[in-house]
Amino acid sequence: MSYQPLLRVSEISVPPLTRPQLAEARRVLAVELFKEGRSNAEIAGMLGVHTESVRRWRRVWENDGVLALRRRLATGRSPKLDDTQVEEVRAALEQGAQAHGFEADLWTLERVGLRGERVTGVSLSLTSVWLLLTGRMGWSPQRPERRALERDESEIARWVGHEWPRIKKGR
């Protein structure tokens, strides 16, 4: 009788762990090694960390348990705009800059900040506007394509087809 695996490794799609997830996994593994009775130096060597880190993890584990070694969410100030306000700003921006009285249909950080303040009543710094656009809204910076107004596509095609080969051959 031959063994057939249920899934091949190539069929499994596991996203890579982030640095905080790897650190947490290392601490949890250390707890398992604590339970096996291994020494701090031995665990440090196995996990590739400093002995003092293992000593600190053991102290936390003995005093507060495994949950104290789990990863904690980042703390900090809550965002100025809630999700509803972000969607209101998004809807306003998707109408285009000209729809809001700007001459050119181009959004700058200053313009987005002004529009956001009119829509939500919340004043944002340029840094906060940038974080709003790139982080919470998932937008990326775009630059308008610069083309001459007098550009003649048919003349360009003729030049590339006839003149460029002649110049390239050196005649």
Coordinates of N, CA and C in Angstrom, one line a residue:
M1 N 0.8 -1.2 0.0 CA 0.0 0.0 0.0 C 0.9 1.2 0.0
S2 N 0.6 2.2 -0.9 CA 1.4 3.4 -1.0 C 0.7 4.5 -0.4
Y3 N 1.5 5.4 0.1 CA 1.0 6.6 0.8 C 0.8 7.7 -0.2
Q4 N -0.4 8.3 -0.1 CA -0.8 9.5 -1.0 C -1.1 10.7 -0.1
P5 N -0.3 11.7 -0.2 CA -0.7 12.9 0.7 C -2.0 13.5 0.2
L6 N -2.7 14.1 1.2 CA -3.9 14.8 0.9 C -3.7 16.1 0.1
L7 N -2.6 16.8 0.4 CA -2.3 18.0 -0.3 C -0.8 18.0 -0.6
R8 N -0.4 18.5 -1.7 CA 1.0 18.6 -2.0 C 1.4 20.0 -1.5
V9 N 2.7 20.1 -1.1 CA 3.2 21.4 -0.6 C 3.0 22.5 -1.6
S10 N 3.2 22.2 -2.9 CA 3.0 23.2 -3.9 C 1.6 23.8 -4.0
E11 N 0.6 23.0 -3.5 CA -0.8 23.4 -3.6 C -1.2 24.3 -2.4
I12 N -0.3 24.4 -1.4 CA -0.7 25.2 -0.2 C -0.1 26.6 -0.4
S13 N -1.0 27.5 -0.2 CA -0.6 28.9 -0.3 C -0.6 29.6 1.1
V14 N 0.5 29.7 1.7 CA 0.6 30.3 3.0 C 1.4 31.6 2.9
P15 N 0.7 32.7 3.3 CA 1.4 34.0 3.2 C 2.6 34.1 4.1
P16 N 3.7 34.8 3.8 CA 4.8 34.9 4.7 C 4.4 35.6 6.0
L17 N 5.1 35.2 7.0 CA 4.8 35.8 8.3 C 5.5 37.2 8.4
T18 N 4.8 38.1 9.1 CA 5.4 39.4 9.3 C 6.5 39.3 10.5
R19 N 7.3 40.3 10.6 CA 8.3 40.3 11.7 C 7.7 40.1 13.1
P20 N 6.6 40.8 13.4 CA 6.0 40.6 14.7 C 5.4 39.2 14.9
Q21 N 4.9 38.6 13.8 CA 4.4 37.2 13.9 C 5.5 36.2 14.1
L22 N 6.6 36.5 13.5 CA 7.8 35.6 13.7 C 8.3 35.7 15.1
A23 N 8.4 36.9 15.7 CA 8.8 37.1 17.0 C 7.9 36.4 18.0
E24 N 6.6 36.5 17.8 CA 5.6 35.8 18.7 C 5.8 34.3 18.6
A25 N 6.0 33.8 17.4 CA 6.1 32.3 17.2 C 7.4 31.9 17.9
R26 N 8.4 32.6 17.9 CA 9.7 32.3 18.5 C 9.4 32.2 20.1
R27 N 8.7 33.2 20.6 CA 8.4 33.2 22.1 C 7.5 32.0 22.4
V28 N 6.5 31.7 21.6 CA 5.7 30.5 21.9 C 6.4 29.2 21.9
L29 N 7.4 29.1 20.9 CA 8.2 27.9 20.8 C 9.1 27.8 22.0
A30 N 9.6 29.0 22.5 CA 10.4 29.0 23.7 C 9.6 28.4 24.9
V31 N 8.3 28.7 25.0 CA 7.5 28.2 26.1 C 7.5 26.7 26.0
E32 N 7.3 26.1 24.8 CA 7.3 24.7 24.7 C 8.6 24.1 25.1
L33 N 9.7 24.8 24.8 CA 11.1 24.3 25.2 C 11.2 24.5 26.8
F34 N 10.6 25.5 27.3 CA 10.7 25.6 28.8 C 10.0 24.4 29.5
K35 N 8.9 24.0 28.9 CA 8.1 22.9 29.5 C 8.9 21.6 29.4
E36 N 9.8 21.5 28.4 CA 10.6 20.3 28.2 C 11.8 20.3 29.2
G37 N 12.0 21.4 29.9 CA 13.1 21.5 30.9 C 14.4 21.9 30.3
R38 N 14.4 22.5 29.1 CA 15.7 22.9 28.5 C 16.2 24.2 29.2
S39 N 17.5 24.4 29.1 CA 18.1 25.5 29.7 C 18.0 26.8 28.8
N40 N 18.2 27.9 29.5 CA 18.0 29.2 28.7 C 19.1 29.3 27.6
A41 N 20.3 28.8 27.9 CA 21.4 28.9 26.9 C 21.1 28.0 25.7
E42 N 20.5 26.8 26.0 CA 20.2 25.8 25.0 C 19.1 26.4 24.1
I43 N 18.0 27.0 24.7 CA 16.9 27.6 24.0 C 17.4 28.7 23.1
A44 N 18.3 29.6 23.7 CA 18.8 30.7 22.9 C 19.5 30.3 21.7
G45 N 20.3 29.2 21.8 CA 21.1 28.7 20.7 C 20.1 28.1 19.6
M46 N 19.1 27.4 20.1 CA 18.1 26.8 19.1 C 17.3 27.9 18.4
L47 N 17.0 29.0 19.0 CA 16.1 30.0 18.4 C 16.9 31.1 17.8
G48 N 18.2 31.2 18.1 CA 19.1 32.2 17.5 C 18.8 33.6 18.1
V49 N 18.6 33.6 19.4 CA 18.4 34.8 20.1 C 19.4 34.9 21.3
H50 N 19.5 36.1 22.0 CA 20.4 36.2 23.1 C 19.8 35.5 24.3
T51 N 20.7 35.1 25.2 CA 20.3 34.3 26.4 C 19.4 35.2 27.3
E52 N 19.7 36.5 27.3 CA 19.0 37.4 28.2 C 17.5 37.5 27.7
S53 N 17.3 37.4 26.4 CA 15.9 37.4 25.9 C 15.1 36.2 26.4
V54 N 15.8 35.1 26.3 CA 15.1 33.8 26.8 C 14.9 33.9 28.3
R55 N 15.8 34.5 29.1 CA 15.7 34.7 30.5 C 14.5 35.5 30.8
R56 N 14.3 36.6 30.0 CA 13.2 37.5 30.2 C 11.9 36.8 29.9
W57 N 11.9 36.1 28.8 CA 10.6 35.4 28.4 C 10.2 34.4 29.5
R58 N 11.2 33.7 30.0 CA 10.9 32.7 31.0 C 10.3 33.3 32.3
R59 N 10.9 34.5 32.7 CA 10.4 35.2 33.8 C 8.9 35.6 33.6
V60 N 8.6 36.2 32.4 CA 7.3 36.6 32.1 C 6.3 35.4 32.1
W61 N 6.8 34.3 31.5 CA 5.9 33.1 31.4 C 5.6 32.5 32.8
E62 N 6.7 32.5 33.6 CA 6.4 32.0 35.0 C 5.5 32.8 35.8
N63 N 5.6 34.2 35.6 CA 4.8 35.1 36.4 C 3.4 35.3 35.9
D64 N 3.3 35.4 34.5 CA 2.0 35.8 33.9 C 1.4 34.8 32.9
G65 N 2.1 33.7 32.6 CA 1.6 32.7 31.7 C 1.9 33.0 30.2
V66 N 1.4 32.1 29.4 CA 1.7 32.2 27.9 C 1.1 33.4 27.3
L67 N -0.1 33.8 27.7 CA -0.7 34.9 27.1 C 0.1 36.2 27.2
A68 N 0.9 36.3 28.2 CA 1.7 37.5 28.4 C 2.8 37.6 27.3
L69 N 3.1 36.5 26.7 CA 4.1 36.5 25.6 C 3.5 36.7 24.2
R70 N 2.2 36.8 24.2 CA 1.6 36.9 22.9 C 1.8 38.4 22.4
R71 N 1.7 38.5 21.1 CA 1.8 39.8 20.4 C 0.7 40.7 20.8
R72 N 1.0 42.0 21.1 CA 0.0 43.0 21.4 C -0.2 43.9 20.2
L73 N -1.4 44.4 20.0 CA -1.6 45.3 18.9 C -1.0 46.6 19.2
A74 N -0.6 47.3 18.2 CA 0.1 48.6 18.3 C -0.8 49.6 18.9
T75 N -0.3 50.4 19.8 CA -1.1 51.4 20.4 C -0.8 52.7 19.7
G76 N -1.6 53.7 20.0 CA -1.4 55.0 19.4 C -2.7 55.8 19.3
R77 N -2.6 56.9 18.8 CA -3.7 57.8 18.6 C -4.7 57.2 17.6
S78 N -6.0 57.3 17.9 CA -7.0 56.8 16.9 C -7.0 57.8 15.8
P79 N -7.4 57.3 14.6 CA -7.5 58.2 13.4 C -8.5 59.3 13.6
K80 N -8.2 60.5 13.0 CA -9.1 61.6 13.1 C -10.4 61.4 12.4
L81 N -10.4 60.6 11.3 CA -11.6 60.3 10.5 C -12.0 58.9 10.7
D82 N -13.3 58.7 10.9 CA -13.8 57.3 11.0 C -14.1 56.8 9.6
D83 N -14.4 55.5 9.5 CA -14.6 54.9 8.2 C -15.7 55.6 7.3
T84 N -16.7 56.0 7.9 CA -17.8 56.7 7.2 C -17.3 58.0 6.6
Q85 N -16.5 58.8 7.4 CA -15.9 60.0 6.9 C -14.9 59.8 5.8
V86 N -14.1 58.7 5.9 CA -13.2 58.4 4.8 C -13.9 58.1 3.5
E87 N -15.0 57.4 3.6 CA -15.8 57.1 2.4 C -16.4 58.3 1.8
E88 N -16.8 59.3 2.7 CA -17.4 60.5 2.2 C -16.3 61.3 1.4
V89 N -15.1 61.3 1.9 CA -13.9 62.0 1.3 C -13.7 61.3 0.0
R90 N -13.6 59.9 0.0 CA -13.4 59.2 -1.3 C -14.4 59.5 -2.3
A91 N -15.7 59.6 -2.0 CA -16.7 59.9 -2.9 C -16.5 61.3 -3.5
A92 N -16.1 62.3 -2.7 CA -15.9 63.6 -3.1 C -14.7 63.7 -4.1
L93 N -13.7 63.0 -3.8 CA -12.5 63.0 -4.6 C -12.7 62.3 -6.0
E94 N -13.5 61.3 -6.0 CA -13.8 60.5 -7.2 C -14.6 61.4 -8.2
Q95 N -15.3 62.5 -7.7 CA -16.0 63.4 -8.6 C -15.0 64.2 -9.5
G96 N -13.8 64.3 -9.0 CA -12.8 65.1 -9.7 C -12.6 66.4 -9.1
A97 N -11.4 67.0 -9.3 CA -11.1 68.3 -8.8 C -12.0 69.4 -9.4
Q98 N -12.2 69.3 -10.7 CA -13.0 70.4 -11.4 C -14.4 70.4 -10.9
A99 N -15.0 69.3 -10.5 CA -16.3 69.3 -9.9 C -16.4 70.1 -8.6
H100 N -15.3 70.4 -8.0 CA -15.3 71.1 -6.7 C -14.7 72.5 -6.9
G101 N -14.6 73.0 -8.1 CA -14.3 74.4 -8.4 C -12.8 74.6 -8.7
F102 N -12.0 73.6 -8.8 CA -10.6 73.8 -9.1 C -10.4 73.9 -10.6
E103 N -9.5 74.7 -11.1 CA -9.3 74.9 -12.5 C -8.9 73.6 -13.2
A104 N -7.8 73.0 -12.7 CA -7.3 71.8 -13.3 C -7.9 70.5 -12.6
D105 N -8.1 69.5 -13.3 CA -8.6 68.3 -12.7 C -7.4 67.5 -12.1
L106 N -6.8 68.0 -11.1 CA -5.6 67.4 -10.5 C -5.7 67.6 -9.0
W107 N -5.6 66.5 -8.3 CA -5.7 66.6 -6.8 C -4.3 66.7 -6.2
T108 N -4.1 67.7 -5.4 CA -2.8 67.9 -4.7 C -3.2 67.6 -3.2
L109 N -2.1 67.5 -2.4 CA -2.4 67.3 -0.9 C -3.2 68.4 -0.3
E110 N -2.8 69.6 -0.7 CA -3.5 70.8 -0.2 C -5.0 70.8 -0.6
R111 N -5.3 70.5 -1.9 CA -6.7 70.4 -2.3 C -7.4 69.3 -1.6
V112 N -6.8 68.2 -1.5 CA -7.5 67.1 -0.8 C -7.8 67.5 0.7
G113 N -6.8 68.1 1.3 CA -7.1 68.6 2.7 C -8.2 69.6 2.8
L114 N -8.3 70.5 1.8 CA -9.4 71.5 1.8 C -10.8 70.8 1.6
R115 N -10.8 69.9 0.6 CA -12.0 69.1 0.3 C -12.4 68.3 1.5
G116 N -11.4 67.6 2.1 CA -11.7 66.8 3.3 C -12.3 67.6 4.4
E117 N -11.7 68.8 4.6 CA -12.2 69.6 5.7 C -13.7 70.1 5.4
R118 N -14.0 70.4 4.2 CA -15.3 70.8 3.8 C -16.3 69.7 4.0
V119 N -15.9 68.5 3.7 CA -16.8 67.3 3.7 C -17.0 66.9 5.2
T120 N -15.9 66.8 5.9 CA -16.0 66.2 7.3 C -16.0 67.2 8.4
G121 N -15.5 68.4 8.1 CA -15.3 69.4 9.2 C -14.1 69.2 10.0
V122 N -13.2 68.2 9.6 CA -12.0 67.9 10.3 C -10.8 68.4 9.5
S123 N -9.9 69.2 10.2 CA -8.7 69.8 9.5 C -7.6 68.7 9.6
L124 N -7.0 68.4 8.5 CA -5.9 67.5 8.5 C -4.6 68.1 8.0
S125 N -3.5 67.7 8.6 CA -2.2 68.2 8.2 C -1.9 67.5 6.8
L126 N -0.9 68.0 6.1 CA -0.5 67.4 4.8 C 0.0 65.9 5.0
T127 N 0.6 65.7 6.2 CA 1.1 64.3 6.5 C -0.1 63.4 6.7
S128 N -1.1 63.9 7.4 CA -2.4 63.1 7.6 C -3.1 62.9 6.3
V129 N -3.1 63.9 5.4 CA -3.8 63.7 4.1 C -3.1 62.6 3.3
W130 N -1.7 62.6 3.3 CA -0.9 61.6 2.6 C -1.2 60.2 3.2
L131 N -1.3 60.1 4.5 CA -1.6 58.8 5.1 C -3.0 58.3 4.8
L132 N -3.9 59.3 4.8 CA -5.3 59.0 4.4 C -5.4 58.4 3.0
L133 N -4.7 59.1 2.1 CA -4.8 58.7 0.7 C -4.1 57.3 0.4
T134 N -2.8 57.2 0.9 CA -2.0 56.1 0.6 C -2.3 54.9 1.5
G135 N -2.7 55.2 2.8 CA -2.9 54.1 3.7 C -4.3 53.6 3.8
R136 N -5.2 54.5 4.2 CA -6.6 54.1 4.4 C -7.4 53.9 3.2
M137 N -7.1 54.7 2.1 CA -7.8 54.7 0.9 C -7.1 53.8 -0.1
G138 N -5.9 53.5 0.1 CA -5.1 52.6 -0.8 C -4.8 53.2 -2.2
W139 N -4.7 54.5 -2.2 CA -4.4 55.2 -3.5 C -2.9 55.3 -3.6
S140 N -2.4 55.5 -4.8 CA -1.0 55.7 -5.0 C -0.8 57.1 -5.7
P141 N 0.4 57.7 -5.6 CA 0.6 59.0 -6.3 C 0.6 58.8 -7.8
Q142 N 0.0 59.7 -8.5 CA 0.0 59.6 -9.9 C 0.4 61.0 -10.4
R143 N 1.1 61.0 -11.5 CA 1.5 62.2 -12.2 C 0.9 62.3 -13.6
P144 N 0.4 63.4 -13.9 CA -0.3 63.6 -15.2 C 0.8 63.4 -16.3
E145 N 0.4 62.8 -17.4 CA 1.2 62.6 -18.6 C 1.4 63.9 -19.3
R146 N 2.6 64.3 -19.5 CA 2.8 65.6 -20.2 C 3.0 65.4 -21.7
R147 N 2.1 66.0 -22.4 CA 2.2 65.9 -23.9 C 2.0 67.3 -24.5
A148 N 2.6 67.5 -25.6 CA 2.4 68.8 -26.2 C 1.0 68.9 -26.8
L149 N 0.4 70.0 -26.8 CA -0.9 70.2 -27.3 C -0.9 70.1 -28.9
E150 N 0.3 70.5 -29.5 CA 0.4 70.5 -30.9 C 0.8 69.1 -31.4
R151 N 0.9 68.1 -30.6 CA 1.3 66.7 -31.0 C 0.5 66.2 -32.1
D152 N 1.2 65.7 -33.2 CA 0.5 65.2 -34.4 C 0.9 63.7 -34.5
E153 N 0.0 62.8 -34.1 CA 0.2 61.4 -34.0 C 0.6 60.8 -35.4
S154 N -0.1 61.3 -36.5 CA 0.1 60.7 -37.8 C 1.5 61.1 -38.3
E155 N 2.0 62.4 -38.0 CA 3.3 62.8 -38.3 C 4.4 62.0 -37.6
I156 N 4.1 61.7 -36.3 CA 5.0 60.9 -35.5 C 5.2 59.5 -36.1
A157 N 4.0 58.9 -36.5 CA 4.1 57.6 -37.1 C 4.8 57.6 -38.4
R158 N 4.6 58.6 -39.2 CA 5.4 58.7 -40.5 C 6.9 58.8 -40.2
W159 N 7.2 59.7 -39.3 CA 8.7 59.9 -39.0 C 9.3 58.6 -38.5
V160 N 8.6 57.9 -37.6 CA 9.2 56.6 -37.0 C 9.3 55.6 -38.1
G161 N 8.3 55.6 -39.0 CA 8.3 54.6 -40.1 C 9.3 54.8 -41.2
H162 N 9.5 56.1 -41.6 CA 10.3 56.5 -42.7 C 11.7 57.1 -42.4
E163 N 11.6 58.2 -41.6 CA 12.8 58.9 -41.3 C 13.8 58.2 -40.3
W164 N 13.2 57.6 -39.3 CA 14.1 56.9 -38.3 C 14.9 55.8 -38.9
P165 N 14.3 54.9 -39.7 CA 15.1 53.8 -40.3 C 16.2 54.4 -41.2
R166 N 15.9 55.5 -41.9 CA 16.9 56.1 -42.7 C 18.1 56.7 -41.9
I167 N 17.8 57.4 -40.8 CA 18.8 57.9 -39.9 C 19.6 56.8 -39.3
K168 N 18.9 55.7 -38.9 CA 19.5 54.6 -38.2 C 20.6 54.0 -39.1
K169 N 20.2 53.8 -40.4 CA 21.2 53.2 -41.4 C 22.3 54.2 -41.7
G170 N 22.2 55.4 -41.4 CA 23.2 56.4 -41.7 C 23.3 57.0 -43.1
R171 N 22.2 57.0 -43.7 CA 22.1 57.5 -45.1 C 21.6 59.0 -45.1

